[in-house]
């Protein structure tokens, strides 16, 4: 019976939905996290009677056909890259991007990864690194004796050193942007990688056309809205229940058919 | 007496198909832009299988067609710039490799070249059938007006086409939330449809209606099976009695 399999696709889709929603909720407080959405599409249809087929020699046509659908599938899990709110942290190495763009990070494998999580630190050599110790590109080294660090909206890093009242420039941060941000692949640890779908990165100075501004002392909060997620969770749970109801009803019908006496 | 069995069987087949359709509606209760369907039945006159009681015609039941309710689904706010919902009658057009397809599912995005596409990467058509491309290096947010004009910042970059058909019954579903125009009718620009940016059209499946329908189908199936059992009992009994008389 098709209804059994159709309802099973419905349950599988809702299960996927709950998994995506729970990941969003789990990352509600993850810096730079972007929420995801499971997107459903209907499956193929079995055409039993074709609409528009000739129904007589006089040229009359069948107004509506008979098509029976096979259920639902997850078309994609789409990452929604809208801006998250800025949270003031007061930490001088925390950078929030207001607008488009990603920080570039050199991973241990030598590839460049991209991130919106600007909660950076310095390592033992004074280099600007992520929470995992991966170097931010282009490399920025903060002199160990620096008393103050200022990062401008356009990404210029200036330090004040003892005995020199004039701040000196030690580097310039750059951002990368993609034509299709949704096409980036998620790597965990707040990192993303370039794919064929995202297109190649374009790098540029923060604050110039097509790139956002940097905000020192802020981090970008996740764009997860708890109320929306909880509502979606309730909908998913009820939809799951309904599909299981279909399975038990279809099973009941089959049971009835099996009881027919011959 | 065999007639009743065959009529019952035709009813069982129709109910089974109806159950399949209800199951598909429920599975898609959360699918953006989905339109629910219901089975229409018709009487199918046929010659009686057992003619001893006179040539009285009997009527079987058969599937006549699937009625699709194109009623408006509820709009829900997502605040994602390329989520679009159509309010009123009309369809977006996407150009797939297999030809033109129509959809009410407005979850669009851009691909690696900046074209506005659907989930499968097929480009959304503008009013003339061309594509709409967004240049991310240009300043300004994307805004889409109710009549479909797409602007980036203050610059107009295209107009999304919304199309309608004289007869929606001739549209065929091809899966992936897409419809195919199966007849030779022409798509015309929709006049009374409005595009809502940052919103999506929910499935118009009414869960209560579908569950009720499912209970109905299930009980009707039991009833007709009961009837067939009684008929079988009747013929078995009569054969046994006739045997005793001899």
XYZ file of C-alpha atoms in Angstrom:
508
model
C 0.000 0.000 0.000
C 1.448 3.317 -1.160
C 0.019 5.211 1.842
C 2.383 3.359 4.188
C 5.479 4.382 2.244
C 4.171 7.929 1.724
C 3.655 8.396 5.455
C 7.117 6.961 6.122
C 8.657 9.675 3.887
C 6.677 12.222 5.903
C 8.064 10.895 9.178
C 11.620 10.838 7.823
C 11.279 14.443 6.624
C 9.965 15.629 9.980
C 12.745 13.798 11.761
C 15.261 15.679 9.604
C 13.388 18.889 10.411
C 13.702 18.246 14.159
C 17.426 17.526 13.752
C 17.995 20.842 11.963
C 15.880 22.771 14.491
C 17.685 21.170 17.445
C 21.044 22.133 15.928
C 19.800 25.727 15.613
C 18.663 25.768 19.234
C 21.893 24.158 20.433
C 23.865 26.903 18.652
C 21.673 29.756 19.824
C 24.623 31.278 21.701
C 27.362 30.353 19.226
C 29.188 33.438 17.951
C 28.628 34.024 14.228
C 26.307 31.007 13.826
C 23.769 31.173 11.004
C 20.500 29.295 11.343
C 19.555 26.557 8.922
C 16.235 25.495 7.500
C 15.208 22.092 6.166
C 13.319 22.685 2.935
C 10.768 20.141 1.803
C 9.528 19.305 -1.651
C 6.918 16.860 -2.839
C 8.193 13.624 -4.384
C 7.403 12.302 -7.821
C 3.828 11.700 -8.903
C 2.463 8.578 -10.494
C 0.222 9.667 -13.345
C -2.703 7.293 -13.692
C -4.805 9.412 -16.016
C -3.188 12.208 -17.980
C -4.776 15.641 -17.791
C -5.198 17.151 -21.227
C -5.431 13.764 -22.940
C -7.973 13.486 -25.773
C -11.189 12.059 -24.475
C -13.049 11.897 -27.788
C -12.710 12.308 -31.550
C -14.387 15.706 -31.219
C -11.245 17.072 -29.575
C -12.559 17.200 -26.032
C -9.862 16.755 -23.423
C -9.717 15.251 -19.953
C -9.986 18.330 -17.688
C -8.203 16.856 -14.675
C -5.999 13.791 -14.551
C -5.275 11.417 -11.727
C -1.899 11.826 -10.116
C -0.949 10.103 -6.891
C 2.026 11.540 -5.044
C 4.682 9.472 -3.328
C 5.259 11.749 -0.333
C 7.847 14.314 0.628
C 11.619 14.717 0.633
C 14.140 17.163 1.994
C 15.231 19.239 -1.002
C 18.006 21.044 0.821
C 19.102 22.345 4.188
C 19.537 26.035 3.530
C 21.774 28.263 5.604
C 20.164 31.650 6.153
C 23.008 34.155 6.209
C 21.199 37.182 7.593
C 22.995 39.547 9.955
C 23.152 38.583 13.627
C 22.905 41.152 16.406
C 26.130 42.740 17.720
C 27.011 41.930 21.302
C 29.397 44.249 23.143
C 32.128 42.270 24.876
C 34.747 44.911 25.577
C 37.454 42.481 24.485
C 39.849 44.276 22.109
C 40.389 41.186 19.938
C 36.672 40.570 19.410
C 35.615 41.648 15.941
C 32.088 41.718 14.601
C 31.315 42.092 10.885
C 28.435 44.421 10.219
C 27.478 43.610 6.635
C 28.809 41.162 4.094
C 32.052 39.227 4.332
C 33.973 36.505 6.137
C 37.273 36.418 7.994
C 39.866 34.163 6.361
C 41.512 31.539 8.526
C 44.466 29.292 7.696
C 43.648 25.731 8.791
C 46.374 23.208 9.767
C 45.839 21.402 6.439
C 46.951 24.573 4.641
C 43.515 25.423 3.202
C 41.737 28.671 3.793
C 38.521 28.463 5.781
C 36.030 31.275 6.304
C 34.247 32.377 9.444
C 31.959 35.060 10.848
C 33.037 34.250 14.409
C 35.370 37.126 15.266
C 36.154 36.118 18.852
C 39.916 36.078 18.267
C 42.877 35.912 20.651
C 46.636 36.154 20.305
C 48.954 33.169 20.617
C 52.354 32.993 22.311
C 54.003 34.776 19.357
C 51.452 37.581 19.364
C 49.700 36.377 16.210
C 45.966 36.922 15.830
C 44.321 33.457 15.989
C 40.860 31.877 16.321
C 39.693 29.962 19.389
C 41.254 26.843 17.860
C 44.606 28.595 17.378
C 44.264 28.897 13.601
C 45.921 31.978 12.166
C 43.768 34.778 10.773
C 44.746 35.748 7.209
C 46.409 38.065 6.265
C 48.622 37.339 9.292
C 48.602 40.021 11.979
C 51.324 40.052 14.645
C 50.792 42.150 17.726
C 54.107 43.147 19.361
C 54.375 41.527 22.771
C 54.989 44.863 24.480
C 51.927 46.564 22.969
C 49.880 48.398 25.558
C 46.850 49.019 23.404
C 45.408 47.662 20.161
C 42.964 49.548 17.975
C 41.255 47.982 14.981
C 39.444 50.452 12.771
C 36.169 49.880 10.912
C 38.180 49.398 7.740
C 40.361 46.718 9.370
C 43.547 48.670 10.046
C 45.334 47.309 13.124
C 47.243 49.885 15.151
C 49.222 49.325 18.352
C 50.580 51.653 20.979
C 53.969 50.705 22.384
C 55.738 52.051 25.479
C 57.876 55.087 24.803
C 56.059 55.966 21.574
C 52.969 58.123 21.843
C 52.106 57.696 18.146
C 50.309 54.420 17.344
C 51.977 52.345 14.646
C 50.201 50.272 11.981
C 50.993 46.550 12.220
C 48.608 45.161 9.655
C 45.455 45.354 7.598
C 42.634 42.809 7.929
C 40.792 41.694 4.824
C 37.419 40.096 4.306
C 36.302 37.559 1.702
C 32.857 37.549 0.135
C 31.010 35.023 -2.014
C 28.364 35.371 -4.672
C 26.337 32.556 -3.097
C 26.926 32.438 0.639
C 24.388 29.648 1.025
C 26.654 27.392 -1.044
C 29.516 27.372 1.480
C 30.082 24.030 3.167
C 30.015 23.822 6.948
C 33.137 22.420 8.590
C 32.234 22.691 12.275
C 34.122 24.912 14.739
C 32.373 27.929 13.125
C 34.371 27.394 9.922
C 33.108 27.271 6.338
C 34.775 26.200 3.126
C 34.469 27.311 -0.469
C 32.583 25.002 -2.875
C 31.701 25.074 -6.564
C 28.232 26.313 -5.550
C 29.511 29.250 -3.500
C 31.762 30.564 -6.276
C 35.327 31.758 -5.684
C 35.988 34.283 -2.910
C 36.530 37.971 -3.602
C 38.751 39.617 -1.029
C 38.654 43.242 -0.099
C 39.098 45.853 2.573
C 36.316 46.091 5.160
C 34.050 49.057 4.632
C 34.589 49.226 0.882
C 31.829 48.447 -1.627
C 30.405 44.971 -1.071
C 32.077 44.442 2.317
C 30.857 45.119 5.822
C 32.486 47.207 8.557
C 34.503 45.719 11.415
C 33.462 46.528 14.939
C 36.110 46.121 17.603
C 34.923 44.963 21.008
C 31.824 43.292 19.588
C 30.959 39.788 18.457
C 28.146 38.840 16.115
C 25.491 36.791 17.924
C 23.806 33.889 16.151
C 20.759 34.829 14.067
C 18.653 32.064 15.647
C 15.298 33.309 16.887
C 14.254 31.017 19.765
C 10.529 31.700 19.424
C 10.526 30.787 15.724
C 12.518 27.639 16.410
C 10.250 26.443 19.213
C 7.179 27.080 17.068
C 8.790 25.137 14.220
C 9.555 22.325 16.658
C 5.904 22.086 17.712
C 4.770 22.030 14.078
C 7.349 19.309 13.282
C 6.254 17.161 16.218
C 2.565 17.370 15.302
C 3.313 16.639 11.650
C 5.320 13.591 12.756
C 2.372 12.382 14.839
C -0.045 12.839 11.955
C 2.134 10.778 9.653
C 2.362 7.976 12.216
C -1.450 8.078 12.403
C -1.555 7.515 8.641
C 0.684 4.472 9.023
C -1.543 2.909 11.678
C -4.686 3.632 9.636
C -3.194 2.165 6.449
C -2.051 -0.848 8.446
C -5.551 -1.226 9.851
C -7.001 -1.177 6.318
C -4.605 -3.888 5.238
C -5.596 -5.918 8.302
C -9.262 -5.600 7.345
C -8.485 -6.747 3.806
C -6.678 -9.785 5.208
C -9.738 -10.838 7.184
C -11.933 -11.275 4.111
C -13.256 -14.842 4.093
C -13.052 -16.752 0.876
C -24.409 -12.424 -5.811
C -21.021 -12.154 -7.423
C -22.081 -8.690 -8.518
C -21.945 -7.397 -4.955
C -18.435 -8.763 -4.569
C -17.224 -6.993 -7.700
C -18.930 -3.729 -6.782
C -17.330 -4.023 -3.351
C -13.949 -4.649 -4.928
C -14.230 -1.525 -7.093
C -15.044 0.471 -3.971
C -12.056 -0.995 -2.133
C -9.735 -0.008 -4.970
C -11.025 3.559 -4.985
C -10.703 3.824 -1.191
C -7.145 2.553 -1.317
C -6.262 5.225 -3.874
C -8.016 7.851 -1.781
C -5.942 6.766 1.227
C -2.763 7.174 -0.854
C -3.770 10.734 -1.720
C -4.639 11.599 1.889
C -1.257 10.181 2.971
C 0.497 12.397 0.406
C -1.401 15.459 1.663
C -0.412 14.740 5.250
C 3.221 14.027 4.320
C 3.270 17.459 2.635
C 1.427 19.330 5.396
C 4.641 21.298 5.994
C 5.827 21.678 2.379
C 5.979 25.298 1.220
C 3.532 26.102 -1.580
C 1.948 22.623 -1.582
C -1.687 22.392 -2.703
C -3.806 19.566 -1.342
C -5.628 17.096 -3.517
C -8.700 14.957 -3.228
C -10.005 12.114 -5.327
C -13.187 12.517 -7.344
C -15.177 9.368 -7.992
C -17.702 8.484 -10.665
C -20.111 5.656 -11.321
C -18.992 3.142 -13.889
C -21.949 1.256 -15.371
C -21.181 -2.322 -16.243
C -22.945 -5.476 -17.288
C -23.826 -7.703 -14.340
C -21.501 -10.643 -13.858
C -24.411 -12.843 -12.802
C -27.458 -12.421 -15.028
C -29.894 -15.002 -13.629
C -31.851 -12.304 -11.808
C -32.542 -10.418 -15.017
C -30.474 -7.944 -16.942
C -30.511 -5.207 -14.356
C -27.559 -2.905 -14.898
C -25.149 -2.406 -12.029
C -22.828 0.448 -11.297
C -19.263 0.108 -10.136
C -17.323 2.998 -8.680
C -14.180 4.353 -10.299
C -11.666 7.160 -9.890
C -12.647 10.138 -12.030
C -9.858 12.586 -11.390
C -7.807 14.357 -8.789
C -9.162 17.727 -7.754
C -6.442 20.121 -6.667
C -7.415 22.926 -4.356
C -5.416 25.973 -5.451
C -6.700 28.003 -2.511
C -4.295 30.394 -0.847
C -2.030 28.892 1.813
C -1.260 30.940 4.903
C 1.644 33.385 4.629
C 4.359 33.164 7.247
C 7.114 35.673 7.828
C 10.716 34.506 7.492
C 12.487 37.851 6.876
C 14.840 36.180 4.421
C 15.280 38.557 1.455
C 14.761 35.983 -1.307
C 11.797 34.206 0.309
C 8.822 35.204 -1.789
C 5.147 34.382 -1.447
C 2.421 34.968 -3.995
C -0.804 36.395 -2.657
C -3.569 35.689 -5.136
C -3.668 33.446 -8.167
C -0.438 32.924 -10.101
C 2.825 31.022 -10.347
C 6.532 31.725 -10.504
C 8.202 30.287 -13.585
C 11.529 28.461 -13.465
C 13.450 27.272 -16.504
C 14.614 23.698 -15.960
C 16.556 21.473 -18.317
C 13.313 19.602 -19.007
C 11.480 22.811 -19.927
C 9.434 25.489 -18.236
C 7.943 24.661 -14.858
C 5.644 26.640 -12.583
C 5.715 26.813 -8.810
C 4.206 28.499 -5.771
C 7.296 27.654 -3.708
C 9.128 30.965 -3.330
C 12.310 29.837 -1.548
C 14.801 31.383 -3.944
C 18.541 31.943 -3.604
C 21.476 32.939 -5.748
C 23.924 30.561 -7.389
C 27.678 31.004 -7.856
C 27.143 33.465 -10.706
C 24.546 35.543 -8.845
C 21.493 34.270 -10.740
C 18.308 33.958 -8.695
C 17.432 30.250 -8.685
C 15.228 27.731 -6.935
C 16.521 24.975 -4.637
C 17.667 22.852 -7.554
C 19.585 25.703 -9.189
C 17.094 26.332 -11.978
C 16.808 30.060 -12.717
C 13.710 32.075 -11.851
C 12.225 33.664 -14.959
C 11.504 37.359 -15.238
C 8.384 38.603 -17.018
C 9.950 38.070 -20.449
C 11.388 34.636 -19.660
C 14.946 35.907 -18.999
C 16.973 35.546 -15.820
C 17.503 37.871 -12.870
C 21.084 38.348 -11.681
C 22.175 40.021 -8.473
C 25.683 41.482 -8.268
C 26.747 41.108 -4.627
C 29.592 43.590 -4.977
C 27.121 46.393 -5.600
C 25.804 48.245 -2.570
C 22.269 48.109 -1.293
C 19.814 45.522 -0.096
C 17.556 43.547 -2.406
C 13.987 44.731 -2.310
C 11.107 43.253 -4.252
C 7.887 45.163 -4.741
C 4.406 43.561 -4.722
C 4.307 43.729 -8.544
C 7.650 41.890 -8.775
C 10.139 44.679 -9.485
C 13.534 43.697 -8.060
C 15.798 46.531 -6.977
C 19.241 46.487 -5.456
C 19.631 49.673 -3.490
C 18.040 52.223 -5.782
C 18.814 50.431 -9.042
C 16.142 48.361 -10.794
C 17.611 45.021 -11.868
C 14.576 43.156 -13.172
C 10.968 42.168 -12.737
C 9.868 38.722 -11.585
C 7.216 37.202 -13.797
C 4.024 35.819 -12.243
C 1.948 33.730 -14.613
C -1.538 32.324 -14.598
C -3.552 29.838 -16.657
C -7.150 29.858 -17.842
C -7.606 26.289 -16.572
C -5.551 25.148 -13.599
C -6.891 21.596 -13.891
C -4.592 20.884 -16.810
C -1.459 21.525 -14.745
C 0.451 18.414 -13.789
C 2.654 17.997 -10.756
C 6.165 16.829 -11.541
C 7.468 16.691 -7.957
C 9.930 19.180 -6.371
C 6.955 21.529 -5.854
C 6.803 22.119 -9.615
C 3.910 22.066 -12.059
C 4.075 21.400 -15.759
C 1.667 22.880 -18.266
C 0.341 19.673 -19.844
C -2.159 21.235 -22.223
C -1.754 23.677 -25.085
C -3.142 26.604 -23.101
C -0.884 29.642 -22.854
C 0.453 31.116 -19.639
C -0.646 34.734 -19.267
C 0.793 37.356 -16.902
C -1.140 37.250 -13.642
C -2.870 40.535 -12.979
C -4.210 40.280 -9.447
C -1.281 38.459 -7.810
C 1.000 40.271 -5.384
C 4.503 39.198 -4.385
C 5.315 39.421 -0.685
C 9.012 39.593 0.095
C 10.388 37.900 3.238
C 7.373 35.615 3.447
C 6.535 32.074 2.401
C 3.252 30.459 1.525
C 2.558 27.491 3.774
C 0.984 24.316 2.481
C -2.816 24.696 2.297
C -3.364 21.230 3.788
C -5.852 21.419 6.639
C -4.684 18.690 9.058
C -8.061 18.245 10.776
C -9.826 17.845 7.445
C -7.281 15.277 6.285
C -7.363 13.223 9.491
C -11.181 13.213 9.362
C -11.021 12.144 5.737
C -8.618 9.373 6.693
C -10.974 8.053 9.386
C -13.822 8.166 6.881
C -11.828 6.219 4.311
C -10.725 3.659 6.859
C -14.269 3.067 8.153
C -15.749 2.918 4.661
C -13.136 0.314 3.802
C -14.173 -1.764 6.833
C -17.835 -1.436 5.884
C -17.401 -2.552 2.323
C -15.212 -5.445 3.460
C -17.926 -6.419 5.947
C -20.470 -6.333 3.151
C -18.296 -8.560 0.978
C -17.870 -11.003 3.871
C -21.636 -11.176 4.376
C -22.109 -11.800 0.678
C -19.552 -14.589 0.797
C -21.324 -16.099 3.821
C -24.629 -15.900 1.981
C -23.369 -17.797 -1.038
C -21.581 -20.389 1.124
C -24.739 -20.977 3.167
C -26.932 -21.309 0.106
C -24.590 -23.842 -1.448
C -24.591 -25.852 1.801
C -28.392 -25.765 2.064
C -28.965 -26.701 -1.537
C -26.643 -29.668 -0.989
C -28.734 -30.845 1.990
C -32.008 -30.698 0.019
C -30.856 -33.284 -2.499
